[in-house]
PDB file of C-alpha atoms in Angstrom:
ATOM      1  CA  MET I   1      -2.257 -41.717  24.882  1.00  0.00           C
ATOM      2  CA  HIS I   2      -4.761 -42.904  22.710  1.00  0.00           C
ATOM      3  CA  SER I   3      -8.763 -42.194  23.528  1.00  0.00           C
ATOM      4  CA  ILE I   4     -11.614 -44.335  22.578  1.00  0.00           C
ATOM      5  CA  THR I   5     -15.214 -43.407  22.634  1.00  0.00           C
ATOM      6  CA  ILE I   6     -17.622 -46.625  22.896  1.00  0.00           C
ATOM      7  CA  ASN I   7     -21.498 -45.999  22.737  1.00  0.00           C
ATOM      8  CA  ILE I   8     -23.510 -49.175  23.845  1.00  0.00           C
ATOM      9  CA  ASN I   9     -27.248 -49.460  23.619  1.00  0.00           C
ATOM     10  CA  ASN I  10     -27.727 -52.696  25.377  1.00  0.00           C
ATOM     11  CA  LYS I  11     -27.506 -52.557  29.306  1.00  0.00           C
ATOM     12  CA  GLN I  12     -26.242 -56.237  29.423  1.00  0.00           C
ATOM     13  CA  LEU I  13     -23.418 -55.611  26.700  1.00  0.00           C
ATOM     14  CA  VAL I  14     -22.322 -52.684  28.787  1.00  0.00           C
ATOM     15  CA  ASP I  15     -22.209 -54.662  31.694  1.00  0.00           C
ATOM     16  CA  LYS I  16     -19.976 -57.058  29.883  1.00  0.00           C
ATOM     17  CA  VAL I  17     -17.618 -54.513  28.357  1.00  0.00           C
ATOM     18  CA  MET I  18     -17.193 -52.838  31.590  1.00  0.00           C
ATOM     19  CA  TRP I  19     -16.529 -56.069  33.313  1.00  0.00           C
ATOM     20  CA  PHE I  20     -13.672 -56.917  30.491  1.00  0.00           C
ATOM     21  CA  LEU I  21     -12.339 -53.143  30.667  1.00  0.00           C
ATOM     22  CA  GLU I  22     -12.071 -53.222  34.474  1.00  0.00           C
ATOM     23  CA  HIS I  23      -9.912 -56.148  34.312  1.00  0.00           C
ATOM     24  CA  LEU I  24      -7.436 -54.242  32.220  1.00  0.00           C
ATOM     25  CA  LYS I  25      -6.939 -51.422  34.690  1.00  0.00           C
ATOM     26  CA  ASN I  26      -4.010 -53.381  36.130  1.00  0.00           C
ATOM     27  CA  ASP I  27      -2.267 -52.900  32.783  1.00  0.00           C
ATOM     28  CA  GLY I  28      -2.735 -48.929  32.764  1.00  0.00           C
ATOM     29  CA  LEU I  29      -6.242 -48.723  31.500  1.00  0.00           C
ATOM     30  CA  GLU I  30      -8.328 -45.550  32.522  1.00  0.00           C
ATOM     31  CA  ILE I  31     -12.087 -45.482  32.425  1.00  0.00           C
ATOM     32  CA  ILE I  32     -13.603 -41.948  32.399  1.00  0.00           C
ATOM     33  CA  SER I  33     -17.018 -41.221  31.644  1.00  0.00           C
ATOM     34  CA  LYS I  34     -17.650 -38.720  28.906  1.00  0.00           C
ATOM     35  CA  GLU I  35     -20.097 -37.007  31.326  1.00  0.00           C
ATOM     36  CA  ASP I  36     -17.061 -36.610  33.619  1.00  0.00           C
ATOM     37  CA  ILE I  37     -14.838 -35.268  30.685  1.00  0.00           C
ATOM     38  CA  ASP I  38     -17.621 -32.638  29.670  1.00  0.00           C
ATOM     39  CA  ASP I  39     -17.832 -31.402  33.323  1.00  0.00           C
ATOM     40  CA  LEU I  40     -13.922 -31.277  33.612  1.00  0.00           C
ATOM     41  CA  LYS I  41     -13.964 -28.960  30.372  1.00  0.00           C
ATOM     42  CA  LEU I  42     -16.664 -26.657  31.718  1.00  0.00           C
ATOM     43  CA  LEU I  43     -14.774 -26.594  35.343  1.00  0.00           C
ATOM     44  CA  LYS I  44     -11.529 -25.693  33.190  1.00  0.00           C
ATOM     45  CA  ALA I  45     -13.448 -22.965  31.350  1.00  0.00           C
ATOM     46  CA  THR I  46     -14.216 -21.127  34.838  1.00  0.00           C
ATOM     47  CA  ARG I  47     -10.575 -20.797  36.391  1.00  0.00           C
ATOM     48  CA  LYS I  48      -9.780 -17.617  35.171  1.00  0.00           C
ATOM     49  CA  GLU I  49     -12.973 -16.118  36.378  1.00  0.00           C
ATOM     50  CA  LYS I  50     -13.065 -14.196  39.407  1.00  0.00           C
ATOM     51  CA  SER I  51     -14.320 -15.588  42.294  1.00  0.00           C
ATOM     52  CA  ILE I  52     -15.798 -14.334  45.826  1.00  0.00           C
ATOM     53  CA  PRO I  53     -15.885 -15.787  49.028  1.00  0.00           C
ATOM     54  CA  PHE I  54     -18.804 -18.144  49.982  1.00  0.00           C
ATOM     55  CA  ASN I  55     -20.014 -15.793  52.845  1.00  0.00           C
ATOM     56  CA  ALA I  56     -20.355 -12.931  50.094  1.00  0.00           C
ATOM     57  CA  TYR I  57     -22.037 -15.446  47.814  1.00  0.00           C
ATOM     58  CA  LEU I  58     -24.741 -16.005  50.708  1.00  0.00           C
ATOM     59  CA  GLU I  59     -25.470 -12.179  51.287  1.00  0.00           C
ATOM     60  CA  ASN I  60     -26.215 -11.731  47.555  1.00  0.00           C
ATOM     61  CA  GLU I  61     -28.041 -14.866  46.765  1.00  0.00           C
ATOM     62  CA  ASN I  62     -31.275 -13.189  45.962  1.00  0.00           C
TER      63      ASN I  62
END
């Protein structure tokens, strides 16, 4: 798999590029925002942390 990052500062060009890329999804193209990737990396980093039940969290929210 190859990954490409594209930075576009022009809203009209963003719309045109996204329109084109959307048409390539049927050929296997996957579009993921950089923000989504960053969020997934942060979430993955917390997997080994100890978790507590939600009720316990609410009891200790202060």
